[in-house]
Amino acid sequence: MKSCSEKLKPRWARRKEDRPQELLCAALHVFGEKGYAAARLEDVAKRAGVSKGTVYLYYSNKEELLKAVVTEHISPIVGEAANLKDEKATSAQMISDALHLWWDRYGSTELSAITKLILSEANAFPELGHFFYDEVIKPWWEYLESLLKQGVAAGEFRCQDTEYAAKVLCAPLVTLGLWKHTMDACCNLNTDPMRYIDSHVQMVLNGLSIKQHDTPHNTGSAVRNIAGAGGLQPH
């Protein structure tokens, strides 16, 4: 998605066919600034430099606006990640590529404000929470789980609970996005997203990878040995 500031051109320079995307960019700014509950179509119209009636020509309410932002600019990212699949690449490399793509196309852009909005207002607007889960979260988890399963089947990764491992892979990126819109902003911090993501990927893949002396069948006994030595105390 191009920067919304690029899309919101002076009125005289606009073309009619650009109008829907301009409205989506304006809506994204308004949602990010005001949240979903406080946002109004009047605010979106003012931000886009059009009349409120013009907004209604394309979107009947703010729910449609938010859903359009998601379906047109966020949902397709999972498909883009899947298109990066390379038969010659390892599962580890494809996971790393997917996480970096997610940050490049979503986390580092204005779109990432949607995560904060959904998480903060899902209880008040559960339909939006369900919509975002079905459109974005679930497909993303399923894609990462498919890569984890592929790695396990190929003997590249240790046997594990791939369903929850996929969720664990995603969680730090969510944290990074929220941190960017909160603590980095209010405390004038400057978290380096590439260092953060590279550290996350390195730790996870080092933990997943089967070393030369390991086999998929002895990792469970290794965990039991740690527990027996006092590292993990059974309850």
mmCIF file of C-alpha atoms in Angstrom, residues 3 10 14 32 39-40 65 69-70 76 92 94 107 138 157 159 171 207 235:
data_model
loop_
_atom_site.group_PDB
_atom_site.id
_atom_site.type_symbol
_atom_site.label_atom_id
_atom_site.label_comp_id
_atom_site.label_asym_id
_atom_site.label_seq_id
_atom_site.Cartn_x
_atom_site.Cartn_y
_atom_site.Cartn_z
ATOM 1 C CA SER A 3 1.675 5.968 1.748
ATOM 2 C CA PRO A 10 -5.030 18.248 -3.844
ATOM 3 C CA ARG A 14 -7.505 13.797 -8.287
ATOM 4 C CA GLY A 32 -5.803 5.569 13.996
ATOM 5 C CA ALA A 39 -14.679 7.957 14.388
ATOM 6 C CA ARG A 40 -17.385 9.551 12.221
ATOM 7 C CA LEU A 65 -14.877 1.456 5.492
ATOM 8 C CA VAL A 69 -9.266 -1.366 4.461
ATOM 9 C CA VAL A 70 -8.739 -4.906 5.763
ATOM 10 C CA PRO A 76 -3.834 -10.156 0.542
ATOM 11 C CA ALA A 92 13.185 -22.075 8.123
ATOM 12 C CA MET A 94 10.360 -19.449 4.218
ATOM 13 C CA GLY A 107 3.843 -3.717 10.563
ATOM 14 C CA LYS A 138 -6.609 -17.313 11.035
ATOM 15 C CA PHE A 157 12.291 -29.235 12.733
ATOM 16 C CA CYS A 159 8.258 -32.598 16.558
ATOM 17 C CA ALA A 171 2.910 -12.912 18.904
ATOM 18 C CA GLY A 207 14.995 -23.899 18.969
ATOM 19 C CA HIS A 235 3.620 -30.845 39.330
#
